[in-house]
Amino acid sequence: SWTAMKRYAQYMTGKKAKYGAGNFKKGIDIESYESSLLRHIQKYLANKYEGGNIEKEEDHLSAILFNAFGIIHEEERAKLKD
């Protein structure tokens, strides 16, 4: 949905100041993406189902998307190298 895409775009735009534009293009290893993905899944679920208050200002669902897309990106880059 456009609403979801807008939220993800806002997340990405907000991270640009911290990490730089297109920083993922420099290459991030898949294990780093996987670790971050799992951390954000845990935080999202703890906040939603266990009454957690873990980094409530962070958009964990968008972070989950970023990491999943990053894994896909790196897998596809590896195919191009083969």
GROMACS .gro file of C-alpha atoms in nm:
model
   82
    1SER     CA    1   0.000   0.000   0.000
    2TRP     CA    2   0.107   0.359  -0.050
    3THR     CA    3   0.058   0.418   0.320
    4ALA     CA    4   0.308   0.144   0.405
    5MET     CA    5   0.552   0.266   0.140
    6LYS     CA    6   0.528   0.621   0.277
    7ARG     CA    7   0.606   0.498   0.629
    8TYR     CA    8   0.904   0.299   0.502
    9ALA     CA    9   1.027   0.599   0.301
   10GLN     CA   10   1.006   0.815   0.613
   11TYR     CA   11   1.208   0.555   0.803
   12MET     CA   12   1.473   0.546   0.532
   13THR     CA   13   1.489   0.924   0.506
   14GLY     CA   14   1.531   0.951   0.882
   15LYS     CA   15   1.823   0.707   0.879
   16LYS     CA   16   2.001   0.893   0.599
   17ALA     CA   17   2.129   1.156   0.842
   18LYS     CA   18   2.279   0.891   1.070
   19TYR     CA   19   2.419   0.646   0.814
   20GLY     CA   20   2.449   0.846   0.492
   21ALA     CA   21   2.254   0.816   0.170
   22GLY     CA   22   2.276   0.473   0.010
   23ASN     CA   23   2.515   0.338   0.271
   24PHE     CA   24   2.389  -0.016   0.208
   25LYS     CA   25   2.539   0.002  -0.143
   26LYS     CA   26   2.883  -0.018   0.015
   27GLY     CA   27   2.793  -0.370   0.119
   28ILE     CA   28   2.671  -0.509   0.448
   29ASP     CA   29   2.730  -0.874   0.519
   30ILE     CA   30   2.423  -1.095   0.535
   31GLU     CA   31   2.501  -1.202   0.893
   32SER     CA   32   2.476  -0.838   1.005
   33TYR     CA   33   2.140  -0.802   0.832
   34GLU     CA   34   2.020  -1.126   0.994
   35SER     CA   35   2.130  -1.019   1.343
   36SER     CA   36   1.961  -0.682   1.306
   37LEU     CA   37   1.649  -0.844   1.160
   38LEU     CA   38   1.616  -1.075   1.460
   39ARG     CA   39   1.676  -0.791   1.709
   40HIS     CA   40   1.400  -0.580   1.552
   41ILE     CA   41   1.159  -0.876   1.539
   42GLN     CA   42   1.221  -0.942   1.908
   43LYS     CA   43   1.171  -0.577   2.001
   44TYR     CA   44   0.856  -0.544   1.792
   45LEU     CA   45   0.702  -0.857   1.942
   46ALA     CA   46   0.805  -0.771   2.299
   47ASN     CA   47   0.648  -0.426   2.265
   48LYS     CA   48   0.330  -0.556   2.103
   49TYR     CA   49   0.261  -0.870   2.306
   50GLU     CA   50   0.452  -0.834   2.630
   51GLY     CA   51   0.387  -0.471   2.713
   52GLY     CA   52   0.747  -0.384   2.642
   53ASN     CA   53   0.884  -0.035   2.616
   54ILE     CA   54   1.191  -0.113   2.405
   55GLU     CA   55   1.297   0.168   2.171
   56LYS     CA   56   0.934   0.270   2.120
   57GLU     CA   57   1.046   0.562   1.902
   58GLU     CA   58   1.204   0.319   1.654
   59ASP     CA   59   0.993   0.188   1.365
   60HIS     CA   60   1.082  -0.178   1.412
   61LEU     CA   61   0.861  -0.299   1.129
   62SER     CA   62   1.038  -0.071   0.883
   63ALA     CA   63   1.371  -0.187   1.021
   64ILE     CA   64   1.259  -0.546   0.963
   65LEU     CA   65   1.181  -0.458   0.601
   66PHE     CA   66   1.516  -0.286   0.556
   67ASN     CA   67   1.702  -0.591   0.679
   68ALA     CA   68   1.495  -0.836   0.473
   69PHE     CA   69   1.550  -0.621   0.162
   70GLY     CA   70   1.919  -0.602   0.248
   71ILE     CA   71   1.948  -0.979   0.258
   72ILE     CA   72   1.772  -1.001  -0.079
   73HIS     CA   73   2.002  -0.729  -0.218
   74GLU     CA   74   2.317  -0.911  -0.107
   75GLU     CA   75   2.193  -1.249  -0.233
   76GLU     CA   76   2.123  -1.098  -0.575
   77ARG     CA   77   2.461  -0.921  -0.582
   78ALA     CA   78   2.630  -1.254  -0.508
   79LYS     CA   79   2.447  -1.415  -0.803
   80LEU     CA   80   2.579  -1.144  -1.035
   81LYS     CA   81   2.937  -1.215  -0.922
   82ASP     CA   82   2.904  -1.586  -1.006
   0.00000   0.00000   0.00000
